[in-house]
Coordinates of C-alpha atoms in Angstrom, one line a residue:
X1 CA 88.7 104.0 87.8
X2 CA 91.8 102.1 88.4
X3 CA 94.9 103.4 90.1
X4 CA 96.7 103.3 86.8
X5 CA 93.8 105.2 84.4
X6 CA 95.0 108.9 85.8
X7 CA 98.6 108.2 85.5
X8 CA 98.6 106.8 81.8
X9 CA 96.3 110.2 81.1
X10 CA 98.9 112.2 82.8
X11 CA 102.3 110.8 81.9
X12 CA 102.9 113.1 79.1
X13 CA 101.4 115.8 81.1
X14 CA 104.6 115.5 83.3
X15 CA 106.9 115.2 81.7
X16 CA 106.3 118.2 79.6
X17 CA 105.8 119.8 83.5
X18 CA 109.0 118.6 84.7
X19 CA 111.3 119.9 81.2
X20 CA 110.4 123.7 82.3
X21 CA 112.8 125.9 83.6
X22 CA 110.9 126.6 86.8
X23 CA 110.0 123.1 87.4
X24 CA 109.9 122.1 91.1
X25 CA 111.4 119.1 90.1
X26 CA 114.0 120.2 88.2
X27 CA 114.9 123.3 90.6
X28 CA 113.9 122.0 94.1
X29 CA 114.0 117.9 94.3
X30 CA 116.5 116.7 91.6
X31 CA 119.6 118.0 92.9
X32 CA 118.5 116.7 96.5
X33 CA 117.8 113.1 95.0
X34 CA 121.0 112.9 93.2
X35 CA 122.8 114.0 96.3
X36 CA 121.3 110.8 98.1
X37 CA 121.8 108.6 95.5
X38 CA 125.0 109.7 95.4
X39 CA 128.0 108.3 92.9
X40 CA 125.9 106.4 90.6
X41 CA 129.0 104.2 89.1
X42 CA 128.4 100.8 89.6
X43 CA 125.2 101.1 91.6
X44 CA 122.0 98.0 90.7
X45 CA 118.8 100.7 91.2
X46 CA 115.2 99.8 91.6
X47 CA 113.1 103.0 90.4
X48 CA 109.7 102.7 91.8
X49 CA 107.4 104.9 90.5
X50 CA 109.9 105.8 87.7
X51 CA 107.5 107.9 85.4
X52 CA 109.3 108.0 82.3
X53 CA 112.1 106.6 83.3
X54 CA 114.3 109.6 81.9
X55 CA 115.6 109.6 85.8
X56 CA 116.6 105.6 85.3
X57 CA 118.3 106.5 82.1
X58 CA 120.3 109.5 83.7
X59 CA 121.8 106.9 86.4
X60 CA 122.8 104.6 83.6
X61 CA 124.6 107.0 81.6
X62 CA 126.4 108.6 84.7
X63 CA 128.1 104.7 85.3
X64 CA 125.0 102.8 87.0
X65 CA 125.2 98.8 86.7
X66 CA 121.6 98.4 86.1
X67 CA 118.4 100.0 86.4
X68 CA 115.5 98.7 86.7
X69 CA 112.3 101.3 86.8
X70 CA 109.1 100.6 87.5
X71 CA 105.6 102.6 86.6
X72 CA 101.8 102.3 86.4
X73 CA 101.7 104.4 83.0
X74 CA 103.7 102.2 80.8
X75 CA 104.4 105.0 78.9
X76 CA 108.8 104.9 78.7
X77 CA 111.1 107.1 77.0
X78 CA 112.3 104.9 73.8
X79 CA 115.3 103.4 73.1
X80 CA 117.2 103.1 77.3
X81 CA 120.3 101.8 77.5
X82 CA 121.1 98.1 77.4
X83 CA 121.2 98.2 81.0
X84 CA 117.6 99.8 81.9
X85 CA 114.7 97.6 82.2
X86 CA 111.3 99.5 82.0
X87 CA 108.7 97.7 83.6
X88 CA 104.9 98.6 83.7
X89 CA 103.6 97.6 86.5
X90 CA 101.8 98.5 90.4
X91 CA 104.7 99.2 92.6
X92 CA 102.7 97.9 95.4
X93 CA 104.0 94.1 95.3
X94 CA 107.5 94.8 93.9
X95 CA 108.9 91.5 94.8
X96 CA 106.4 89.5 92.6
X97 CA 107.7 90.6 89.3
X98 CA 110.1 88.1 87.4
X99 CA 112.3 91.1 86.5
X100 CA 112.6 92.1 90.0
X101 CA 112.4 89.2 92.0
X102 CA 115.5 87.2 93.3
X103 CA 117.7 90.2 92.7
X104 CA 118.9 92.8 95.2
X105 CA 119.8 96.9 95.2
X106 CA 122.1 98.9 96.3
X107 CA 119.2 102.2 96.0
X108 CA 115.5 101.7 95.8
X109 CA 114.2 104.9 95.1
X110 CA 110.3 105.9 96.0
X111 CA 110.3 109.6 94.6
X112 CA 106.5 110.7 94.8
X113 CA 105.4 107.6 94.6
X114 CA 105.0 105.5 97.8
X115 CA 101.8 107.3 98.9
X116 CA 100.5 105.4 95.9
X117 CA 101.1 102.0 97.2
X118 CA 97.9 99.7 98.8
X119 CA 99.7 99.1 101.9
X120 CA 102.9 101.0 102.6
X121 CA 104.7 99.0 105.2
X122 CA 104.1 96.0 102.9
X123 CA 105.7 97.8 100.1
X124 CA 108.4 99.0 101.9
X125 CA 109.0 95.6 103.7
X126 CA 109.4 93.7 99.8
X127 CA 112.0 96.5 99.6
X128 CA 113.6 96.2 102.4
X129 CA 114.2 92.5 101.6
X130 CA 115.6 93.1 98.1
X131 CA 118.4 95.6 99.3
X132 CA 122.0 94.9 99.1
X133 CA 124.3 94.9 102.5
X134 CA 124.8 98.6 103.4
X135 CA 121.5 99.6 100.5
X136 CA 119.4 102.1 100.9
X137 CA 116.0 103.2 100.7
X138 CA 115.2 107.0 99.5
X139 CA 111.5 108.0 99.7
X140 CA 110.3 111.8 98.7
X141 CA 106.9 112.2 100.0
X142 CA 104.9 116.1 99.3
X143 CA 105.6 117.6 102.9
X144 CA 102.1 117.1 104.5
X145 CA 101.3 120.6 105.4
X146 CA 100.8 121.2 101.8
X147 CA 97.5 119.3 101.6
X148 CA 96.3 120.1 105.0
X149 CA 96.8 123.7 103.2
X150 CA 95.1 123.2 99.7
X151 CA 92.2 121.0 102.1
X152 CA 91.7 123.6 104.4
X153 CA 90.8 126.5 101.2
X154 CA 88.6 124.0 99.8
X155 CA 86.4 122.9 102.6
X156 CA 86.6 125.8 104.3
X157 CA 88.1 124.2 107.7
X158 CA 91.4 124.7 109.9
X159 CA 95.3 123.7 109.1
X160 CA 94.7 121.3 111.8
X161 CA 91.7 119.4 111.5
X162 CA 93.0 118.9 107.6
X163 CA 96.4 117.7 108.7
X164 CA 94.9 115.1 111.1
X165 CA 92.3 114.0 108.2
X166 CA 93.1 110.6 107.7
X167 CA 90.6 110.4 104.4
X168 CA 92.2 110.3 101.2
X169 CA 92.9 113.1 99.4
X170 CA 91.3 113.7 95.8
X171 CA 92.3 117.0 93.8
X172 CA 92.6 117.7 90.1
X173 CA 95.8 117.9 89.1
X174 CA 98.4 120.6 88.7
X175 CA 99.3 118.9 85.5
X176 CA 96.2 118.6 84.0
X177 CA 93.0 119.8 85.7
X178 CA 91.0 117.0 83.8
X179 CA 92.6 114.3 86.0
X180 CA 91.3 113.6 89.2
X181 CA 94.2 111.9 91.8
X182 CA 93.5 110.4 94.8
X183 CA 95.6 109.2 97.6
X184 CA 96.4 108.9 100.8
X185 CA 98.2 111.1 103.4
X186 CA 100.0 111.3 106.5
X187 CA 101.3 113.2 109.1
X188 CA 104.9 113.0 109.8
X189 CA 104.1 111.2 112.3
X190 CA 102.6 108.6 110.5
X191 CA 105.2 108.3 107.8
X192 CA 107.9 107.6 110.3
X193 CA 105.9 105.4 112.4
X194 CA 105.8 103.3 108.5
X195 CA 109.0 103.5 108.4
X196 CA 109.7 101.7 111.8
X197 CA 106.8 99.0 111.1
X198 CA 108.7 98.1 107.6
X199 CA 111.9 97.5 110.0
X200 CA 113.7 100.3 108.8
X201 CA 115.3 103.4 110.1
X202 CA 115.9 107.1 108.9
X203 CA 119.6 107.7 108.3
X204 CA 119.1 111.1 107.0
X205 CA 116.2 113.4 106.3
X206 CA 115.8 117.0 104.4
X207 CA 113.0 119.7 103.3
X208 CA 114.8 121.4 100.2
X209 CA 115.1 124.9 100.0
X210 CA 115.7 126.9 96.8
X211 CA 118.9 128.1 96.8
X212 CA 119.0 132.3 96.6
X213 CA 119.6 132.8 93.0
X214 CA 116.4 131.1 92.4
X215 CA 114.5 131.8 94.7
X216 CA 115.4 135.2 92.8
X217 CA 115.0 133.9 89.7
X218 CA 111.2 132.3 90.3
X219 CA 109.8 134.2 93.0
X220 CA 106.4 132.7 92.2
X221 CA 107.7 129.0 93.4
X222 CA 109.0 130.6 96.0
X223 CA 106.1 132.2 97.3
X224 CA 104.5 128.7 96.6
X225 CA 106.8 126.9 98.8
X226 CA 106.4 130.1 101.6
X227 CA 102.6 128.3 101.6
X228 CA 103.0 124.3 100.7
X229 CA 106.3 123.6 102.2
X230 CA 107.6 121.6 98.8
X231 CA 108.8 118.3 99.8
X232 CA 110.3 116.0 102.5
X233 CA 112.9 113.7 101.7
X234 CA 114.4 110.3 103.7
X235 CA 117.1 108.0 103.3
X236 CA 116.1 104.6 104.7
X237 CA 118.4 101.7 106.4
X238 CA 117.3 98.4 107.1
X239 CA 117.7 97.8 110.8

């Protein structure tokens, strides 16, 4: 199966996830991502791995310049803005598309979706290269104790020898248990040792935390993030 065939099965799959109240992504990991973005007005940003591309369209109705999003699914919300592009595509080579190419960004934006790349320093090295002066990078990875966690239930092993398992990880999916994923996964170790190799460095990092009035108001994702951990998010410089 290719890498695209799970994502086309899945893409309406998440979004209908990811439009509940109690969505991780809505609760948890948007309001951290918009922080670092920051003010979108006049901003040129390179979505990679842009599902939808409802996320693209939200930064071009808050003032963006351009958007340009990028996913394996080719399946887009209809009708963006003049200034959204929605490109299907492998976000692994990101500097060979004729939409992409030649241009540069002040944010490139890998949310959830770098672990899905063939090489990652290559990826992240053709991103690198397209940033503006003074762009930057944001990449939101799952924190990796969550699958050392959901590994170590299944095969019936330890927290650690799952965390330093460096074969990829296959699991049905939240979304839709008839989809199989598969990717890598690192320790934090390994992600910012890809970071350096790709010539960049960390300007900022953050694991979210529900804020008290929801952790209150879903104490079931709390109780999942008391286990998983949630997410792990960087903001990425060239050097």
């Amino acid at each position: 199966m290719s890498v695209g065939e799970p994502w086309r099965e899945l893409a309406s799959d998440y979004e209908t996830a990811r439009q509940r109240p109690d969505s991780l992504d809505r609760i948890l990991e948007w309001p951290v991502q918009q922080e670092f973005v920051g003010d979108p007005r006049g901003l040129r940003i390179l979505d990679l791995g842009c599902g939808s591309g409802a996320k693209a369209v939200h930064w071009a109705h808050h003032g963006a310049a351009e958007v340009t999003g990028v996913d394996i699914s080719g399946q887009f919300v209809p009708d963006p803005p003049g200034n959204v592009r929605l490109i299907s595509g492998d976000l692994s080579d990101p500097d060979t598309m004729d939409e992409v190419r030649g241009r540069v960004y002040d944010r490139i934006l890998f949310l959830q979706s770098l672990g899905y790349a063939r090489d990652q320093v290559h990826t992240l090295r053709c991103a690198r290269d397209l940033l503006a002066p003074q762009g930057r990078i944001i990449v939101q990875r799952s924190h990796p104790i969550r699958y050392a966690v959901e590994r170590a239930e299944i095969n019936g092993t330890s927290l650690g020898e799952e965390y330093y398992s460096t074969d990829p990880y296959q699991y049905a999916s939240g979304w839709n248990a008839k989809v199989t994923l598969t990717h890598s996964t690192q320790t934090i170790a390994d992600m910012l040792n890809t970071f350096a190799a790709a010539g960049l460095h960390i300007e900022r990092a953050i694991e979210p935390q529900l804020t008290p009035e929801d952790r209150h108001r879903y104490p079931h994702k709390q109780r999942w993030l008391n286990k998983h951990l949630g997410v792990i998010l960087f903001v990425l410089q060239a050097v």
